[in-house]
Amino acid sequence: MLRIAIFAILLFANSAQALLLLPFDSFGPGVEGGTEISAHDPISQRLFVTNSADNTLDIYNLGNPQQGVTLISSVDLSGFGGGPNSVAVSNGLVAVAIEAAVAQDAGLVAFFDSAGTPITSIAAGALPDMVTFTPDGSKLLVANEGEPSDDYTVDPEGSVSVIDIVAGAPVGPARSIGFADFNSGGPRAGELPPGVRIFGPGASVAQDLEPEYITVTEDSGIAYVILQENNALAVLDVAAESILAIFALGSKDHSLPGNGMDASDDDSAINIANWPVSGFYMPDAIATANIDGQQYVFTANEGDARDYDGFSEEDRVDDLVLDATVFPDAATLQQDENLGRLTITTVNGDAGNDGDYEQIFSYGGRSFSIWDGATGALVYDSGDEFEQVTAQFGLPFFNLNDGRSDNKGPEPEGIDVARIGEQWLAFIGLERTGGMFVYDVSNPLAPELVTYLQSPAGDVSPEGLLLIDASDSPTGQPLLVVTNEVSGTVSLIGVRPAASEVPAISHFGLLTLALLLLLVGGFIAARRQP
């Protein structure tokens, strides 16, 4: 088992109530895909981590993390299907979403006790990608993505499965919430906003919508389901098991001040600038919180394209024919060091359907956003702050040594929101840049950057974030669990309010200290390698 311990890499302290993020352990199999999503059981103080590399559910003892985390067992999942995608825990009941050997076939949810002993399995939809229990523990919700086959000849319908939990035990069969009513000619076709991206070749609305992630309100009444490739958000009434609404999320204007981006991987430099580009938000992970009586949805705006052998929407700006009236400087824009290398969609932007593009649409917002849970309206977006902050590290940290600037930049992937003390805090992980941002979102209209933590040495590509509340934590303090997909490691990070009497350190001083610690951490990690 790989174990690296790097401490206290605090980069920014912008808030009056700054936080200390204290990385105190990193563990895992150390192979890509060995750690993806985690769930914590406060009763047994065990951490459950999906391991797609080995097709297992790995169970760790989290009882005394200060002394190190140990692997208890790895539960073989090969008898259940093609591999695990997600895990959730409620009152000692562990649920694992497992896709079928053929991803377009119906997958299932396998249930275990906290020791890893199988209880039962219940069929779900095609490609169950994420599972979550309602906070009251009465239901399990499953996001069935329903991705098409690589040749695009088979395209299952996306759906949400609902499984009852009675007296702590799952009761099947699952019930399915689908989107067929929104199909052309269906009874709710007129309710589908035109901004929802429906574009798979020959696909109905129900086939094209791909549920990615689910978050449920604290009262277990409403579930929000992100439809990533469709750039949309579905709202579900949990008790009625019905879809209340679908919201189109729209795009951000990268030509506006504060919305800049580095669009090229071919300039060997950091160049955050405004460009005539619209970025679809296309969130991955989402969270929800009720703050001062208002429900909000928080999104990590990763971006995701459909890129299959049978159909691909991906291209680059230098391959487009840009409308000469809208883009009189097209030749300059399409140079590789400007916009030429930027990955875009060919599905949107050609309003006249004449082969000339009047608008350029890219993938992802390179940000996190806050949305009104009742109306779907955008309340706040962090603009280009992720790139502006990480740019201060220079290369190779920025956008994976600038190599992802032409794609989705820092690629925010995971998000969790929790109340710690008097503050509501949002934690956002960057899949490509690595590292994690923390914002004070107590005022959702005006969030404040609190701190940024560059990933400790050896931890690469944060995939999932899980904030363990102090009341459930083995340390008695909030504990952040970060699963890093590429390095196959799990980072444990303590969350502490910074003492008010600690003198402020300048940003330059913090940056210098952080880089020093990072270099020392890398040296220690290298020395520990066999």
Short mmCIF file of C-alpha atoms in Angstrom, two decimals:
data_model
loop_
_atom_site.label_atom_id
_atom_site.label_comp_id
_atom_site.label_asym_id
_atom_site.label_seq_id
_atom_site.Cartn_x
_atom_site.Cartn_y
_atom_site.Cartn_z
CA MET A 1 0.00 0.00 0.00
CA LEU A 2 1.25 3.45 -0.93
CA ARG A 3 1.46 5.92 1.94
CA ILE A 4 2.68 9.48 1.77
CA ALA A 5 2.24 12.08 4.50
CA ILE A 6 2.63 15.72 3.50
CA PHE A 7 1.53 18.49 5.84
CA ALA A 8 -0.13 21.88 5.72
CA ILE A 9 0.17 23.33 2.25
CA LEU A 10 -1.89 26.47 2.68
CA LEU A 11 -1.78 28.78 -0.29
CA PHE A 12 -4.34 31.50 0.19
CA ALA A 13 -6.20 32.98 3.13
CA ASN A 14 -8.58 35.56 1.73
CA SER A 15 -11.37 35.21 4.27
CA ALA A 16 -11.50 36.80 7.70
CA GLN A 17 -12.22 33.29 8.94
CA ALA A 18 -9.53 31.47 6.98
CA LEU A 19 -9.14 27.72 7.08
CA LEU A 20 -6.18 25.49 7.60
CA LEU A 21 -6.24 22.47 5.30
CA LEU A 22 -3.98 19.84 6.79
CA PRO A 23 -3.16 16.87 4.54
CA PHE A 24 -2.08 14.18 6.96
CA ASP A 25 -2.27 10.91 5.05
CA SER A 26 -2.43 9.50 1.54
CA PHE A 27 -3.08 5.83 0.86
CA GLY A 28 -4.39 3.44 -1.74
CA PRO A 29 -3.26 0.85 -4.29
CA GLY A 30 -1.31 3.42 -6.28
CA VAL A 31 -2.62 2.39 -9.71
CA GLU A 32 -4.79 4.43 -12.07
CA GLY A 33 -8.46 3.78 -11.39
CA GLY A 34 -7.68 2.21 -8.04
CA THR A 35 -9.57 4.96 -6.19
CA GLU A 36 -12.52 6.82 -7.69
CA ILE A 37 -15.48 7.41 -5.34
CA SER A 38 -15.65 7.01 -1.57
CA ALA A 39 -18.32 6.73 1.12
CA HIS A 40 -17.95 6.81 4.90
CA ASP A 41 -19.79 4.84 7.56
CA PRO A 42 -19.61 6.67 10.92
CA ILE A 43 -20.93 3.63 12.78
CA SER A 44 -17.99 1.37 11.91
CA GLN A 45 -15.61 4.21 10.97
CA ARG A 46 -14.91 2.49 7.69
CA LEU A 47 -14.24 4.08 4.34
CA PHE A 48 -15.53 2.36 1.20
CA VAL A 49 -13.73 3.14 -2.05
CA THR A 50 -14.57 1.98 -5.57
CA ASN A 51 -11.61 0.39 -7.35
CA SER A 52 -12.37 0.01 -11.06
CA ALA A 53 -8.82 -1.10 -11.82
CA ASP A 54 -9.36 -4.33 -9.86
CA ASN A 55 -13.19 -4.43 -10.01
CA THR A 56 -13.35 -4.36 -6.21
CA LEU A 57 -14.82 -2.41 -3.34
CA ASP A 58 -11.93 -1.58 -1.03
CA ILE A 59 -12.72 -1.21 2.68
CA TYR A 60 -10.40 0.84 4.89
CA ASN A 61 -10.22 1.30 8.64
CA LEU A 62 -10.64 5.01 9.32
CA GLY A 63 -10.87 4.63 13.09
CA ASN A 64 -7.55 6.30 13.90
CA PRO A 65 -6.36 8.20 10.83
CA GLN A 66 -3.65 10.01 12.78
CA GLN A 67 -1.89 6.64 13.07
CA GLY A 68 -2.48 5.74 9.44
CA VAL A 69 -5.27 4.14 7.48
CA THR A 70 -5.20 0.39 6.86
CA LEU A 71 -6.89 -1.76 4.24
CA ILE A 72 -9.34 -4.21 5.83
CA SER A 73 -10.42 -6.09 2.72
CA SER A 74 -11.13 -5.86 -1.00
CA VAL A 75 -14.52 -7.21 -2.01
CA ASP A 76 -14.45 -8.87 -5.44
CA LEU A 77 -17.22 -7.41 -7.62
CA SER A 78 -16.48 -9.34 -10.81
CA GLY A 79 -19.49 -11.61 -10.24
CA PHE A 80 -21.81 -8.61 -10.33
CA GLY A 81 -20.81 -7.00 -13.63
CA GLY A 82 -18.30 -4.92 -15.50
CA GLY A 83 -17.11 -2.67 -12.69
CA PRO A 84 -18.13 -0.21 -9.94
CA ASN A 85 -18.95 3.42 -10.67
CA SER A 86 -20.17 4.76 -7.34
CA VAL A 87 -20.73 3.89 -3.67
CA ALA A 88 -22.95 5.26 -0.90
CA VAL A 89 -23.54 4.34 2.75
CA SER A 90 -26.53 4.83 5.07
CA ASN A 91 -26.83 3.40 8.58
CA GLY A 92 -24.25 0.70 7.85
CA LEU A 93 -25.86 -0.32 4.53
CA VAL A 94 -23.44 -0.04 1.60
CA ALA A 95 -24.72 0.39 -1.98
CA VAL A 96 -22.46 0.02 -5.02
CA ALA A 97 -23.48 0.98 -8.56
CA ILE A 98 -22.12 -1.61 -11.00
CA GLU A 99 -22.39 -1.43 -14.77
CA ALA A 100 -23.05 -4.51 -16.88
CA ALA A 101 -20.30 -6.23 -18.85
CA VAL A 102 -21.92 -4.61 -21.89
CA ALA A 103 -22.43 -1.05 -20.71
CA GLN A 104 -25.65 -0.60 -22.68
CA ASP A 105 -27.31 -3.47 -20.80
CA ALA A 106 -29.08 -2.97 -17.48
CA GLY A 107 -26.68 -2.61 -14.58
CA LEU A 108 -27.40 -3.19 -10.91
CA VAL A 109 -26.88 -2.00 -7.37
CA ALA A 110 -25.13 -4.47 -5.07
CA PHE A 111 -25.76 -4.09 -1.34
CA PHE A 112 -23.33 -5.08 1.44
CA ASP A 113 -23.04 -4.69 5.17
CA SER A 114 -20.15 -2.67 6.58
CA ALA A 115 -17.98 -5.81 6.74
CA GLY A 116 -18.36 -6.30 2.99
CA THR A 117 -20.73 -9.25 3.25
CA PRO A 118 -23.15 -9.33 0.28
CA ILE A 119 -26.83 -8.78 1.14
CA THR A 120 -28.58 -8.62 -2.23
CA SER A 121 -28.47 -6.98 -5.64
CA ILE A 122 -31.23 -5.11 -7.47
CA ALA A 123 -31.38 -4.35 -11.19
CA ALA A 124 -31.07 -0.72 -12.26
CA GLY A 125 -30.88 1.03 -15.63
CA ALA A 126 -28.12 1.11 -18.23
CA LEU A 127 -24.78 2.32 -16.89
CA PRO A 128 -25.67 3.19 -13.28
CA ASP A 129 -23.14 5.95 -12.76
CA MET A 130 -23.93 7.36 -9.33
CA VAL A 131 -25.86 6.29 -6.22
CA THR A 132 -27.00 8.30 -3.24
CA PHE A 133 -29.28 7.66 -0.28
CA THR A 134 -31.89 10.24 0.66
CA PRO A 135 -30.83 11.91 3.93
CA ASP A 136 -33.65 10.17 5.81
CA GLY A 137 -32.34 6.81 4.59
CA SER A 138 -35.70 5.75 3.14
CA LYS A 139 -34.65 5.52 -0.53
CA LEU A 140 -31.67 4.98 -2.75
CA LEU A 141 -31.52 6.97 -5.98
CA VAL A 142 -29.48 5.82 -8.97
CA ALA A 143 -28.39 7.95 -11.92
CA ASN A 144 -28.45 5.65 -14.96
CA GLU A 145 -26.44 7.44 -17.61
CA GLY A 146 -27.46 5.25 -20.53
CA GLU A 147 -24.46 6.03 -22.75
CA PRO A 148 -24.57 4.78 -26.35
CA SER A 149 -22.36 2.07 -27.77
CA ASP A 150 -19.13 3.19 -29.42
CA ASP A 151 -20.62 2.72 -32.89
CA TYR A 152 -23.75 4.57 -31.73
CA THR A 153 -26.06 1.80 -32.90
CA VAL A 154 -27.40 1.17 -29.38
CA ASP A 155 -28.45 4.12 -27.23
CA PRO A 156 -30.31 3.20 -24.02
CA GLU A 157 -32.62 5.64 -22.32
CA GLY A 158 -31.24 7.60 -19.39
CA SER A 159 -33.20 7.26 -16.15
CA VAL A 160 -33.23 7.45 -12.37
CA SER A 161 -33.90 4.27 -10.41
CA VAL A 162 -35.58 4.39 -7.00
CA ILE A 163 -35.06 1.60 -4.45
CA ASP A 164 -36.92 1.54 -1.15
CA ILE A 165 -35.03 0.97 2.09
CA VAL A 166 -37.29 -0.61 4.72
CA ALA A 167 -36.03 -1.33 8.24
CA GLY A 168 -32.48 -0.83 7.00
CA ALA A 169 -32.80 -3.32 4.12
CA PRO A 170 -33.23 -2.72 0.37
CA VAL A 171 -36.53 -3.80 -1.16
CA GLY A 172 -36.77 -4.47 -4.88
CA PRO A 173 -37.58 -4.24 -7.63
CA ALA A 174 -36.37 -0.74 -8.44
CA ARG A 175 -38.79 1.72 -9.97
CA SER A 176 -37.64 3.79 -12.94
CA ILE A 177 -38.14 7.51 -13.53
CA GLY A 178 -37.62 8.13 -17.24
CA PHE A 179 -37.91 11.01 -19.66
CA ALA A 180 -40.19 9.56 -22.37
CA ASP A 181 -42.89 12.16 -21.67
CA PHE A 182 -40.50 14.81 -23.02
CA ASN A 183 -40.05 13.03 -26.36
CA SER A 184 -41.28 14.71 -29.52
CA GLY A 185 -45.06 14.29 -29.52
CA GLY A 186 -45.08 13.33 -25.83
CA PRO A 187 -47.37 14.99 -23.28
CA ARG A 188 -44.56 17.14 -21.87
CA ALA A 189 -42.57 17.83 -25.04
CA GLY A 190 -43.43 21.51 -24.81
CA GLU A 191 -41.84 21.75 -21.35
CA LEU A 192 -38.36 20.91 -22.59
CA PRO A 193 -36.39 24.18 -22.86
CA PRO A 194 -34.82 24.73 -26.29
CA GLY A 195 -31.41 25.20 -24.67
CA VAL A 196 -31.24 21.55 -23.55
CA ARG A 197 -28.76 19.86 -25.89
CA ILE A 198 -30.52 17.00 -27.71
CA PHE A 199 -28.23 15.96 -30.54
CA GLY A 200 -27.39 12.24 -30.58
CA PRO A 201 -27.96 10.86 -34.08
CA GLY A 202 -31.47 9.43 -34.27
CA ALA A 203 -31.95 9.68 -30.51
CA SER A 204 -35.19 10.50 -28.77
CA VAL A 205 -35.12 12.91 -25.84
CA ALA A 206 -35.30 9.98 -23.41
CA GLN A 207 -32.33 8.32 -25.11
CA ASP A 208 -30.31 11.49 -25.34
CA LEU A 209 -30.64 12.66 -21.71
CA GLU A 210 -27.81 11.19 -19.64
CA PRO A 211 -28.13 11.51 -15.82
CA GLU A 212 -24.65 11.93 -14.35
CA TYR A 213 -24.99 12.89 -10.69
CA ILE A 214 -27.71 13.33 -8.06
CA THR A 215 -27.96 15.48 -4.96
CA VAL A 216 -30.92 15.48 -2.54
CA THR A 217 -32.25 18.25 -0.30
CA GLU A 218 -31.78 17.88 3.44
CA ASP A 219 -35.49 17.16 3.95
CA SER A 220 -35.31 14.33 1.36
CA GLY A 221 -38.05 16.03 -0.66
CA ILE A 222 -36.31 17.14 -3.86
CA ALA A 223 -33.55 15.56 -5.93
CA TYR A 224 -31.49 17.46 -8.47
CA VAL A 225 -30.06 15.41 -11.34
CA ILE A 226 -27.36 16.78 -13.61
CA LEU A 227 -27.60 15.88 -17.29
CA GLN A 228 -24.02 16.66 -18.19
CA GLU A 229 -23.73 16.20 -21.94
CA ASN A 230 -27.10 17.90 -22.31
CA ASN A 231 -25.99 20.89 -20.21
CA ALA A 232 -29.17 20.65 -18.17
CA LEU A 233 -30.54 20.06 -14.67
CA ALA A 234 -33.58 17.91 -13.87
CA VAL A 235 -35.62 18.44 -10.71
CA LEU A 236 -37.36 15.41 -9.15
CA ASP A 237 -40.10 15.15 -6.56
CA VAL A 238 -38.76 12.24 -4.49
CA ALA A 239 -42.06 11.25 -2.85
CA ALA A 240 -44.07 11.43 -6.07
CA GLU A 241 -41.17 9.94 -8.08
CA SER A 242 -41.81 12.39 -10.88
CA ILE A 243 -39.88 15.02 -12.80
CA LEU A 244 -40.92 18.53 -11.84
CA ALA A 245 -38.85 20.43 -14.39
CA ILE A 246 -35.79 20.40 -16.61
CA PHE A 247 -33.63 23.54 -16.70
CA ALA A 248 -31.19 24.45 -19.47
CA LEU A 249 -27.99 25.82 -17.93
CA GLY A 250 -26.85 27.95 -20.84
CA SER A 251 -23.28 29.14 -21.37
CA LYS A 252 -20.78 31.68 -20.07
CA ASP A 253 -19.35 34.44 -22.23
CA HIS A 254 -15.55 34.23 -22.21
CA SER A 255 -15.33 37.64 -23.91
CA LEU A 256 -16.45 39.40 -20.73
CA PRO A 257 -14.06 40.75 -18.09
CA GLY A 258 -13.51 38.19 -15.35
CA ASN A 259 -14.43 35.30 -17.67
CA GLY A 260 -11.10 34.88 -19.42
CA MET A 261 -9.35 31.61 -20.17
CA ASP A 262 -6.11 30.19 -21.51
CA ALA A 263 -7.26 28.65 -24.80
CA SER A 264 -4.00 27.27 -26.23
CA ASP A 265 -1.63 24.44 -25.36
CA ASP A 266 0.74 25.49 -28.13
CA ASP A 267 2.15 28.77 -26.81
CA SER A 268 4.34 27.38 -23.98
CA ALA A 269 3.00 30.11 -21.75
CA ILE A 270 0.16 31.11 -19.48
CA ASN A 271 -2.11 33.47 -21.38
CA ILE A 272 -5.47 34.07 -19.71
CA ALA A 273 -7.41 36.38 -21.97
CA ASN A 274 -10.91 37.18 -23.17
CA TRP A 275 -11.98 35.40 -26.33
CA PRO A 276 -15.18 35.33 -28.42
CA VAL A 277 -16.13 31.92 -27.04
CA SER A 278 -19.17 30.62 -25.14
CA GLY A 279 -18.51 27.81 -22.68
CA PHE A 280 -21.23 25.30 -21.88
CA TYR A 281 -21.20 24.74 -18.10
CA MET A 282 -21.79 20.96 -18.34
CA PRO A 283 -21.29 20.16 -14.63
CA ASP A 284 -20.14 16.81 -13.29
CA ALA A 285 -20.58 16.62 -9.51
CA ILE A 286 -23.26 18.76 -7.87
CA ALA A 287 -24.37 19.52 -4.32
CA THR A 288 -27.26 21.34 -2.69
CA ALA A 289 -27.74 23.38 0.46
CA ASN A 290 -30.53 25.38 2.05
CA ILE A 291 -29.01 28.70 3.10
CA ASP A 292 -31.23 31.19 4.90
CA GLY A 293 -34.36 29.44 3.67
CA GLN A 294 -33.35 29.33 0.00
CA GLN A 295 -32.37 26.12 -1.80
CA TYR A 296 -29.26 26.37 -3.97
CA VAL A 297 -27.51 23.94 -6.29
CA PHE A 298 -23.72 24.02 -6.55
CA THR A 299 -21.97 22.69 -9.63
CA ALA A 300 -18.39 21.80 -10.62
CA ASN A 301 -18.38 22.82 -14.28
CA GLU A 302 -16.17 20.16 -15.86
CA GLY A 303 -17.52 19.88 -19.41
CA ASP A 304 -17.91 16.66 -21.40
CA ALA A 305 -18.16 15.92 -25.12
CA ARG A 306 -19.66 13.01 -26.98
CA ASP A 307 -16.75 11.45 -28.82
CA TYR A 308 -17.48 7.99 -30.22
CA ASP A 309 -16.38 6.08 -33.30
CA GLY A 310 -19.92 6.27 -34.64
CA PHE A 311 -20.41 9.95 -33.83
CA SER A 312 -18.25 12.75 -32.49
CA GLU A 313 -19.09 16.38 -31.87
CA GLU A 314 -15.47 17.34 -31.11
CA ASP A 315 -13.33 19.52 -33.33
CA ARG A 316 -10.95 22.45 -33.02
CA VAL A 317 -11.47 26.10 -33.87
CA ASP A 318 -8.89 26.01 -36.67
CA ASP A 319 -11.04 23.39 -38.46
CA LEU A 320 -14.17 25.56 -38.47
CA VAL A 321 -15.33 27.93 -41.15
CA LEU A 322 -15.98 31.09 -39.15
CA ASP A 323 -18.58 33.55 -40.36
CA ALA A 324 -16.63 36.46 -41.85
CA THR A 325 -19.13 39.06 -40.63
CA VAL A 326 -19.06 37.90 -37.02
CA PHE A 327 -15.34 37.06 -37.02
CA PRO A 328 -13.53 39.51 -39.34
CA ASP A 329 -10.28 38.53 -37.58
CA ALA A 330 -10.84 34.80 -38.13
CA ALA A 331 -7.34 34.18 -39.52
CA THR A 332 -5.76 35.60 -36.37
CA LEU A 333 -8.17 33.82 -34.03
CA GLN A 334 -7.48 30.48 -35.71
CA GLN A 335 -3.74 30.59 -35.13
CA ASP A 336 -2.62 27.80 -32.78
CA GLU A 337 -1.31 30.20 -30.17
CA ASN A 338 -4.71 31.92 -30.02
CA LEU A 339 -7.95 29.93 -30.44
CA GLY A 340 -6.93 27.49 -33.15
CA ARG A 341 -6.23 24.60 -30.79
CA LEU A 342 -9.34 25.06 -28.61
CA THR A 343 -11.60 22.00 -28.53
CA ILE A 344 -15.16 22.93 -29.46
CA THR A 345 -18.45 21.35 -30.50
CA THR A 346 -19.65 21.29 -34.07
CA VAL A 347 -23.24 20.63 -32.95
CA ASN A 348 -23.84 24.19 -31.78
CA GLY A 349 -22.85 27.54 -33.26
CA ASP A 350 -23.94 27.21 -36.89
CA ALA A 351 -27.30 28.94 -36.51
CA GLY A 352 -27.85 29.21 -40.24
CA ASN A 353 -26.94 25.57 -40.82
CA ASP A 354 -24.86 26.73 -43.78
CA GLY A 355 -21.43 25.53 -42.66
CA ASP A 356 -20.36 28.96 -41.35
CA TYR A 357 -20.16 29.23 -37.56
CA GLU A 358 -21.51 32.41 -36.03
CA GLN A 359 -20.67 31.28 -32.49
CA ILE A 360 -17.95 29.17 -30.90
CA PHE A 361 -18.95 26.83 -28.06
CA SER A 362 -16.39 25.11 -25.84
CA TYR A 363 -16.77 22.51 -23.08
CA GLY A 364 -17.03 23.37 -19.40
CA GLY A 365 -17.17 26.60 -17.45
CA ARG A 366 -13.68 26.19 -15.87
CA SER A 367 -15.44 27.30 -12.70
CA PHE A 368 -17.99 26.46 -10.06
CA SER A 369 -21.49 27.92 -10.11
CA ILE A 370 -24.44 28.42 -7.80
CA TRP A 371 -27.99 28.09 -9.15
CA ASP A 372 -31.40 28.92 -7.72
CA GLY A 373 -32.93 25.55 -6.84
CA ALA A 374 -36.47 26.76 -7.57
CA THR A 375 -35.95 28.45 -10.93
CA GLY A 376 -32.63 27.13 -12.24
CA ALA A 377 -31.37 30.70 -12.62
CA LEU A 378 -27.64 31.33 -12.32
CA VAL A 379 -26.88 33.06 -9.03
CA TYR A 380 -23.06 33.11 -9.11
CA ASP A 381 -20.13 31.86 -11.18
CA SER A 382 -16.47 31.97 -10.17
CA GLY A 383 -15.44 33.24 -13.59
CA ASP A 384 -11.77 32.73 -14.37
CA GLU A 385 -10.63 32.68 -10.74
CA PHE A 386 -9.47 29.03 -10.87
CA GLU A 387 -7.05 29.79 -13.69
CA GLN A 388 -5.98 33.15 -12.27
CA VAL A 389 -5.05 31.60 -8.93
CA THR A 390 -3.33 28.50 -10.29
CA ALA A 391 -1.44 30.66 -12.78
CA GLN A 392 0.52 32.05 -9.85
CA PHE A 393 2.21 28.66 -9.56
CA GLY A 394 3.42 28.88 -13.12
CA LEU A 395 4.20 25.83 -15.20
CA PRO A 396 4.08 22.83 -14.80
CA PHE A 397 1.21 23.23 -12.30
CA PHE A 398 -1.07 25.39 -14.45
CA ASN A 399 -3.58 23.36 -16.52
CA LEU A 400 -1.38 20.25 -16.38
CA ASN A 401 1.70 22.03 -17.74
CA ASP A 402 -0.56 24.03 -20.10
CA GLY A 403 -1.44 20.78 -21.87
CA ARG A 404 -5.14 21.06 -21.03
CA SER A 405 -5.57 24.74 -21.81
CA ASP A 406 -6.95 23.84 -25.23
CA ASN A 407 -9.51 21.49 -23.71
CA LYS A 408 -11.20 22.09 -20.35
CA GLY A 409 -8.44 23.91 -18.50
CA PRO A 410 -8.28 23.09 -14.78
CA GLU A 411 -11.33 20.82 -15.20
CA PRO A 412 -13.30 21.17 -11.95
CA GLU A 413 -14.70 17.70 -11.25
CA GLY A 414 -15.81 17.18 -7.64
CA ILE A 415 -17.71 19.41 -5.23
CA ASP A 416 -19.11 19.19 -1.72
CA VAL A 417 -20.83 21.83 0.39
CA ALA A 418 -21.09 21.79 4.17
CA ARG A 419 -21.65 24.05 7.13
CA ILE A 420 -18.59 24.27 9.37
CA GLY A 421 -19.11 26.47 12.41
CA GLU A 422 -20.86 29.61 11.21
CA GLN A 423 -19.69 29.28 7.62
CA TRP A 424 -21.14 27.50 4.62
CA LEU A 425 -18.16 26.22 2.65
CA ALA A 426 -17.85 24.82 -0.86
CA PHE A 427 -14.94 22.49 -1.65
CA ILE A 428 -14.08 22.08 -5.35
CA GLY A 429 -11.50 19.64 -6.73
CA LEU A 430 -9.66 20.22 -10.02
CA GLU A 431 -9.17 17.00 -11.96
CA ARG A 432 -6.40 18.16 -14.30
CA THR A 433 -4.60 20.88 -12.38
CA GLY A 434 -4.98 18.96 -9.16
CA GLY A 435 -5.59 20.87 -5.98
CA MET A 436 -8.72 22.12 -4.32
CA PHE A 437 -10.47 25.44 -3.85
CA VAL A 438 -12.52 26.38 -0.81
CA TYR A 439 -15.08 29.18 -0.95
CA ASP A 440 -17.19 30.73 1.79
CA VAL A 441 -20.67 30.56 0.25
CA SER A 442 -22.57 31.80 3.30
CA ASN A 443 -23.79 34.57 1.01
CA PRO A 444 -24.47 32.66 -2.23
CA LEU A 445 -24.76 35.94 -4.12
CA ALA A 446 -21.19 36.89 -3.25
CA PRO A 447 -19.00 33.89 -2.35
CA GLU A 448 -15.49 34.58 -1.12
CA LEU A 449 -12.37 32.60 -1.91
CA VAL A 450 -11.07 31.24 1.38
CA THR A 451 -8.14 29.05 0.45
CA TYR A 452 -6.50 26.98 -2.24
CA LEU A 453 -4.56 23.78 -1.66
CA GLN A 454 -2.28 22.34 -4.31
CA SER A 455 -2.53 18.55 -4.28
CA PRO A 456 0.09 16.94 -2.04
CA ALA A 457 2.92 15.19 -3.85
CA GLY A 458 1.85 11.80 -5.15
CA ASP A 459 -1.88 12.59 -5.35
CA VAL A 460 -2.95 13.12 -8.96
CA SER A 461 -6.36 13.91 -10.48
CA PRO A 462 -9.03 14.45 -7.78
CA GLU A 463 -12.19 12.60 -8.83
CA GLY A 464 -14.47 12.62 -5.81
CA LEU A 465 -14.77 14.85 -2.72
CA LEU A 466 -16.43 13.79 0.53
CA LEU A 467 -16.65 16.07 3.58
CA ILE A 468 -17.10 14.11 6.82
CA ASP A 469 -18.85 16.23 9.43
CA ALA A 470 -17.14 16.71 12.79
CA SER A 471 -19.92 14.77 14.54
CA ASP A 472 -19.20 11.74 12.31
CA SER A 473 -15.45 12.13 12.00
CA PRO A 474 -13.04 9.81 13.84
CA THR A 475 -10.93 12.88 14.72
CA GLY A 476 -13.80 14.94 16.12
CA GLN A 477 -13.02 17.56 13.47
CA PRO A 478 -14.24 17.88 9.87
CA LEU A 479 -12.31 15.58 7.56
CA LEU A 480 -12.15 15.88 3.79
CA VAL A 481 -11.68 12.70 1.74
CA VAL A 482 -10.35 13.16 -1.80
CA THR A 483 -10.16 10.19 -4.16
CA ASN A 484 -7.48 10.69 -6.83
CA GLU A 485 -8.16 8.61 -9.93
CA VAL A 486 -4.84 8.79 -11.81
CA SER A 487 -2.56 8.19 -8.82
CA GLY A 488 -4.92 5.64 -7.27
CA THR A 489 -4.66 7.32 -3.88
CA VAL A 490 -6.99 8.72 -1.25
CA SER A 491 -6.05 12.00 0.45
CA LEU A 492 -7.22 12.70 3.98
CA ILE A 493 -7.30 16.40 4.77
CA GLY A 494 -8.16 17.91 8.11
CA VAL A 495 -10.25 21.09 8.03
CA ARG A 496 -9.57 23.60 10.80
CA PRO A 497 -10.57 27.23 11.28
CA ALA A 498 -7.39 29.31 11.33
CA ALA A 499 -6.78 30.84 14.75
CA SER A 500 -7.69 34.51 14.69
CA GLU A 501 -4.52 35.43 16.56
CA VAL A 502 -2.29 33.94 13.86
CA PRO A 503 -0.72 36.87 11.97
CA ALA A 504 -1.64 37.19 8.33
CA ILE A 505 0.87 36.00 5.76
CA SER A 506 1.15 37.68 2.40
CA HIS A 507 0.11 35.78 -0.70
CA PHE A 508 3.74 35.78 -1.82
CA GLY A 509 4.84 34.35 1.51
CA LEU A 510 2.17 31.67 1.39
CA LEU A 511 3.09 30.78 -2.17
CA THR A 512 6.78 30.52 -1.31
CA LEU A 513 6.01 28.36 1.73
CA ALA A 514 3.69 26.14 -0.28
CA LEU A 515 6.18 25.55 -3.08
CA LEU A 516 8.87 24.80 -0.53
CA LEU A 517 6.67 22.26 1.20
CA LEU A 518 5.67 20.77 -2.14
CA LEU A 519 9.32 20.27 -3.13
CA VAL A 520 10.11 18.73 0.25
CA GLY A 521 7.06 16.50 -0.04
CA GLY A 522 8.13 15.37 -3.48
CA PHE A 523 11.61 14.57 -2.22
CA ILE A 524 10.20 12.53 0.68
CA ALA A 525 7.82 10.70 -1.65
CA ALA A 526 10.64 9.89 -4.06
CA ARG A 527 12.83 8.58 -1.26
CA ARG A 528 10.01 6.25 -0.19
CA GLN A 529 9.67 4.63 -3.58
CA PRO A 530 11.18 1.13 -3.78
#
